[in-house]
């Protein structure tokens, strides 16, 4: 579960308490501090660098100097601006708030359902940002690997045992399965060949499109027909075989999913 720290900026102590009470119902949200005026608020934000700021922009106490201009001040000091969530009783300020790029606009008193929607939007935005980051990393790595594989001859793996030389085209290998100190290699033809090397050995010598996804499995990304994240299962093309993946190698599953996305891809 993604955690979000937050600060409440409001000149009304009762309103601050109400917002904090609603937020306490969400385990994703962690309270850091509250402020009642502009200078105090700026100090707290610069000191704690929260993920979220709840701010009143139409204060009862005008001397608190709270307004949307507070956002401009943050850009002077921070390279990453927290998500700004306006909490106010005035609907009329919504359009102006949008011009300042606020993340959300909640009317007081803040309701649990409204804050739930905001948290879900935060989760979605965070996931999209992380996916974009992974995609950019893939874009910088995968094309180079793909171009090099095109330039080179297809990889041939030789399974050698007591004078017996068995040659396998790497492109024909669906997956590797550990079997104690040996490894069973499953081909697209349905044939299985045993190599007297550990799965760790193959992990060290193989590159794209082979990914380790489990203590017992290395999979050829080109033979994946389906990935079921809920059940932690990969399905092999033209086969009933289901291959599990573990949390330890979840990052490799994310790389595979992103690799599909950056190709000739349509999601419906």
Short mmCIF file of C-alpha atoms in Angstrom, two decimals:
data_model
loop_
_atom_site.label_atom_id
_atom_site.label_comp_id
_atom_site.label_asym_id
_atom_site.label_seq_id
_atom_site.Cartn_x
_atom_site.Cartn_y
_atom_site.Cartn_z
CA UNK A 1 0.00 0.00 0.00
CA UNK A 2 1.38 3.38 -1.03
CA UNK A 3 1.73 5.82 1.90
CA UNK A 4 1.15 9.57 1.61
CA UNK A 5 2.27 12.05 4.27
CA UNK A 6 0.25 15.22 4.61
CA UNK A 7 0.09 18.67 6.22
CA UNK A 8 -3.11 20.63 6.91
CA UNK A 9 -3.01 24.40 6.39
CA UNK A 10 -6.12 26.11 7.80
CA UNK A 11 -6.72 29.14 10.00
CA UNK A 12 -9.74 27.41 11.59
CA UNK A 13 -8.72 24.93 14.32
CA UNK A 14 -12.10 23.18 14.27
CA UNK A 15 -11.92 22.71 10.52
CA UNK A 16 -8.38 21.36 10.81
CA UNK A 17 -9.55 18.79 13.36
CA UNK A 18 -12.46 17.73 11.14
CA UNK A 19 -10.20 17.17 8.13
CA UNK A 20 -7.63 15.31 10.25
CA UNK A 21 -10.35 13.08 11.74
CA UNK A 22 -11.63 12.07 8.29
CA UNK A 23 -8.08 11.47 7.04
CA UNK A 24 -7.31 9.20 10.01
CA UNK A 25 -9.79 6.73 8.54
CA UNK A 26 -7.37 6.09 5.68
CA UNK A 27 -4.28 3.99 6.54
CA UNK A 28 -2.58 5.36 3.40
CA UNK A 29 -2.48 8.85 4.92
CA UNK A 30 0.07 9.89 7.55
CA UNK A 31 -0.38 13.18 9.41
CA UNK A 32 2.78 15.29 9.84
CA UNK A 33 1.71 18.70 11.12
CA UNK A 34 -0.74 21.58 10.75
CA UNK A 35 -0.33 25.31 10.27
CA UNK A 36 -2.65 28.30 10.69
CA UNK A 37 -0.85 30.95 8.65
CA UNK A 38 1.37 31.50 5.61
CA UNK A 39 4.84 31.73 7.26
CA UNK A 40 4.22 28.75 9.52
CA UNK A 41 2.85 26.71 6.61
CA UNK A 42 5.84 27.46 4.38
CA UNK A 43 8.28 26.46 7.11
CA UNK A 44 6.49 23.15 7.72
CA UNK A 45 6.31 22.25 4.03
CA UNK A 46 9.98 23.01 3.41
CA UNK A 47 10.96 21.11 6.54
CA UNK A 48 8.82 17.98 6.10
CA UNK A 49 8.31 17.88 2.31
CA UNK A 50 4.91 16.16 2.53
CA UNK A 51 3.30 14.24 -0.32
CA UNK A 52 0.00 16.11 0.17
CA UNK A 53 -1.03 19.56 1.35
CA UNK A 54 -4.62 20.24 2.43
CA UNK A 55 -5.04 24.02 2.25
CA UNK A 56 -7.81 26.53 2.95
CA UNK A 57 -7.66 29.34 0.37
CA UNK A 58 -10.51 31.49 1.71
CA UNK A 59 -9.60 31.98 5.38
CA UNK A 60 -11.79 33.60 8.03
CA UNK A 61 -8.72 35.32 9.47
CA UNK A 62 -7.35 37.45 6.64
CA UNK A 63 -4.13 38.05 8.58
CA UNK A 64 -3.28 34.37 8.07
CA UNK A 65 -2.50 35.35 4.45
CA UNK A 66 -3.64 31.96 3.14
CA UNK A 67 -4.45 31.84 -0.58
CA UNK A 68 -3.55 30.15 -3.85
CA UNK A 69 -0.45 32.35 -4.03
CA UNK A 70 1.07 29.99 -1.49
CA UNK A 71 1.53 27.50 -4.36
CA UNK A 72 3.69 29.99 -6.28
CA UNK A 73 5.97 30.29 -3.28
CA UNK A 74 6.54 26.52 -3.25
CA UNK A 75 7.89 26.64 -6.81
CA UNK A 76 10.62 29.00 -5.61
CA UNK A 77 12.09 26.39 -3.28
CA UNK A 78 10.98 22.90 -4.32
CA UNK A 79 11.76 20.91 -7.46
CA UNK A 80 8.93 18.49 -6.66
CA UNK A 81 5.66 20.12 -5.58
CA UNK A 82 3.35 18.19 -3.21
CA UNK A 83 -0.16 17.35 -4.38
CA UNK A 84 -2.26 20.37 -3.44
CA UNK A 85 -5.79 19.61 -2.24
CA UNK A 86 -7.94 22.67 -1.59
CA UNK A 87 -10.40 22.39 1.31
CA UNK A 88 -12.83 25.29 1.45
CA UNK A 89 -16.53 26.07 1.71
CA UNK A 90 -16.56 28.26 -1.41
CA UNK A 91 -17.41 26.66 -4.77
CA UNK A 92 -16.67 29.91 -6.60
CA UNK A 93 -12.90 29.54 -6.23
CA UNK A 94 -12.71 26.18 -8.01
CA UNK A 95 -11.95 27.58 -11.49
CA UNK A 96 -9.12 29.76 -10.20
CA UNK A 97 -7.73 26.80 -8.23
CA UNK A 98 -7.66 24.70 -11.39
CA UNK A 99 -5.53 27.39 -13.06
CA UNK A 100 -2.98 26.85 -10.31
CA UNK A 101 -2.87 23.12 -11.05
CA UNK A 102 -4.29 21.89 -7.75
CA UNK A 103 -4.74 18.12 -7.56
CA UNK A 104 -8.25 18.24 -6.07
CA UNK A 105 -10.85 20.62 -4.68
CA UNK A 106 -12.92 19.45 -1.69
CA UNK A 107 -15.79 21.34 -0.14
CA UNK A 108 -16.02 21.61 3.63
CA UNK A 109 -16.90 19.76 5.66
CA UNK A 110 -14.72 17.15 3.96
CA UNK A 111 -16.69 13.92 3.50
CA UNK A 112 -15.21 10.44 3.68
CA UNK A 113 -16.46 9.55 0.18
CA UNK A 114 -14.83 12.67 -1.29
CA UNK A 115 -11.50 11.91 0.36
CA UNK A 116 -11.76 8.28 -0.78
CA UNK A 117 -12.08 9.47 -4.38
CA UNK A 118 -9.04 11.69 -3.89
CA UNK A 119 -6.95 8.83 -2.49
CA UNK A 120 -7.94 6.60 -5.41
CA UNK A 121 -6.92 9.36 -7.82
CA UNK A 122 -3.59 9.61 -5.99
CA UNK A 123 -3.02 5.86 -6.32
CA UNK A 124 -3.83 6.00 -10.03
CA UNK A 125 -1.52 8.96 -10.63
CA UNK A 126 1.29 7.29 -8.67
CA UNK A 127 0.91 4.03 -10.59
CA UNK A 128 0.96 5.86 -13.92
CA UNK A 129 4.10 7.77 -12.91
CA UNK A 130 5.85 4.56 -11.85
CA UNK A 131 4.79 2.81 -15.06
CA UNK A 132 6.15 5.70 -17.10
CA UNK A 133 9.44 5.51 -15.22
CA UNK A 134 9.71 1.77 -15.87
CA UNK A 135 8.77 2.30 -19.52
CA UNK A 136 11.51 4.90 -19.92
CA UNK A 137 14.02 2.53 -18.35
CA UNK A 138 12.90 -0.23 -20.71
CA UNK A 139 13.14 2.14 -23.68
CA UNK A 140 16.76 2.83 -22.82
CA UNK A 141 17.70 -0.83 -22.35
CA UNK A 142 15.52 -3.09 -24.48
CA UNK A 143 16.07 -1.47 -27.91
CA UNK A 144 19.82 -1.84 -27.55
CA UNK A 145 19.41 -5.49 -26.65
CA UNK A 146 16.98 -6.05 -29.49
CA UNK A 147 19.22 -4.36 -32.06
CA UNK A 148 22.22 -6.35 -30.91
CA UNK A 149 20.24 -9.59 -31.17
CA UNK A 150 19.26 -8.68 -34.75
CA UNK A 151 22.85 -7.98 -35.71
CA UNK A 152 24.16 -11.19 -34.15
CA UNK A 153 23.45 -14.74 -35.22
CA UNK A 154 20.66 -16.48 -33.27
CA UNK A 155 21.93 -17.92 -30.00
CA UNK A 156 22.62 -21.65 -29.96
CA UNK A 157 22.89 -23.43 -26.61
CA UNK A 158 24.97 -26.59 -26.49
CA UNK A 159 24.01 -29.15 -23.82
CA UNK A 160 27.12 -31.25 -23.37
CA UNK A 161 27.18 -34.54 -21.47
CA UNK A 162 29.89 -37.21 -21.71
CA UNK A 163 30.72 -36.63 -25.36
CA UNK A 164 27.08 -36.01 -26.32
CA UNK A 165 26.56 -32.56 -27.84
CA UNK A 166 22.95 -31.42 -28.06
CA UNK A 167 22.36 -28.12 -29.89
CA UNK A 168 19.29 -26.04 -29.05
CA UNK A 169 18.10 -22.84 -30.67
CA UNK A 170 17.52 -20.41 -27.81
CA UNK A 171 14.51 -19.02 -29.68
CA UNK A 172 12.83 -22.45 -29.38
CA UNK A 173 13.11 -22.54 -25.58
CA UNK A 174 9.89 -21.71 -23.70
CA UNK A 175 11.21 -21.92 -20.16
CA UNK A 176 13.79 -23.43 -17.80
CA UNK A 177 12.76 -25.31 -14.66
CA UNK A 178 15.12 -26.06 -11.78
CA UNK A 179 15.49 -29.70 -10.72
CA UNK A 180 17.90 -29.75 -7.78
CA UNK A 181 21.38 -29.28 -9.30
CA UNK A 182 20.19 -29.77 -12.87
CA UNK A 183 17.80 -27.79 -15.07
CA UNK A 184 15.03 -29.05 -17.34
CA UNK A 185 14.71 -27.09 -20.58
CA UNK A 186 11.27 -27.09 -22.20
CA UNK A 187 11.06 -26.45 -25.94
CA UNK A 188 8.18 -25.12 -28.03
CA UNK A 189 7.95 -28.56 -29.67
CA UNK A 190 6.95 -30.04 -26.31
CA UNK A 191 10.31 -31.77 -25.89
CA UNK A 192 12.26 -31.54 -22.62
CA UNK A 193 16.05 -31.62 -22.37
CA UNK A 194 17.98 -31.84 -19.09
CA UNK A 195 21.15 -29.83 -18.55
CA UNK A 196 23.46 -30.58 -15.65
CA UNK A 197 23.77 -26.94 -14.66
CA UNK A 198 21.88 -24.99 -12.00
CA UNK A 199 19.17 -22.49 -12.84
CA UNK A 200 21.43 -19.80 -11.37
CA UNK A 201 24.02 -20.62 -14.02
CA UNK A 202 21.50 -20.02 -16.80
CA UNK A 203 20.31 -16.81 -15.14
CA UNK A 204 23.88 -15.49 -15.22
CA UNK A 205 24.60 -16.33 -18.87
CA UNK A 206 21.23 -15.59 -20.52
CA UNK A 207 19.95 -12.15 -21.51
CA UNK A 208 16.77 -10.79 -23.12
CA UNK A 209 14.23 -12.31 -23.81
CA UNK A 210 14.88 -14.62 -20.84
CA UNK A 211 13.74 -13.45 -17.39
CA UNK A 212 13.92 -15.20 -14.05
CA UNK A 213 10.48 -14.98 -12.43
CA UNK A 214 10.69 -17.59 -9.66
CA UNK A 215 13.26 -19.56 -7.68
CA UNK A 216 12.48 -22.49 -9.98
CA UNK A 217 11.79 -20.80 -13.33
CA UNK A 218 13.34 -18.72 -16.09
CA UNK A 219 10.89 -17.85 -18.86
CA UNK A 220 11.22 -16.76 -22.47
CA UNK A 221 9.16 -13.58 -22.69
CA UNK A 222 8.26 -14.41 -26.32
CA UNK A 223 6.28 -17.47 -25.22
CA UNK A 224 4.11 -15.71 -22.64
CA UNK A 225 0.44 -15.72 -23.62
CA UNK A 226 -1.00 -14.30 -20.40
CA UNK A 227 0.08 -12.82 -17.07
CA UNK A 228 -2.38 -13.08 -14.18
CA UNK A 229 -1.09 -10.76 -11.44
CA UNK A 230 -3.80 -11.75 -8.96
CA UNK A 231 -2.83 -15.43 -9.06
CA UNK A 232 0.87 -14.73 -9.77
CA UNK A 233 0.77 -16.99 -12.82
CA UNK A 234 2.23 -16.84 -16.36
CA UNK A 235 0.60 -18.87 -19.12
CA UNK A 236 2.64 -20.36 -21.97
CA UNK A 237 1.50 -20.03 -25.59
CA UNK A 238 -0.10 -23.15 -27.10
CA UNK A 239 0.25 -24.96 -23.79
CA UNK A 240 -1.71 -25.69 -20.63
CA UNK A 241 1.40 -25.04 -18.56
CA UNK A 242 1.03 -22.42 -15.82
CA UNK A 243 4.26 -20.99 -14.43
CA UNK A 244 4.19 -19.18 -11.08
CA UNK A 245 6.11 -16.01 -10.36
CA UNK A 246 7.16 -14.80 -6.91
CA UNK A 247 7.35 -11.40 -5.22
CA UNK A 248 11.15 -11.63 -5.28
CA UNK A 249 11.10 -11.39 -9.07
CA UNK A 250 8.04 -9.14 -9.43
CA UNK A 251 10.25 -6.41 -10.92
CA UNK A 252 11.05 -8.72 -13.84
CA UNK A 253 7.33 -9.28 -14.42
CA UNK A 254 6.89 -5.49 -14.51
CA UNK A 255 9.67 -5.28 -17.11
CA UNK A 256 7.99 -7.94 -19.25
CA UNK A 257 4.61 -6.16 -19.07
CA UNK A 258 6.20 -2.86 -20.03
CA UNK A 259 8.12 -4.53 -22.86
CA UNK A 260 4.82 -5.68 -24.35
CA UNK A 261 3.42 -2.15 -24.03
CA UNK A 262 6.24 -0.45 -25.95
CA UNK A 263 5.86 -2.83 -28.88
CA UNK A 264 3.10 -2.89 -31.50
CA UNK A 265 0.47 -2.95 -28.79
CA UNK A 266 -3.27 -2.37 -28.43
CA UNK A 267 -5.04 -2.58 -25.08
CA UNK A 268 -8.83 -2.97 -25.07
#
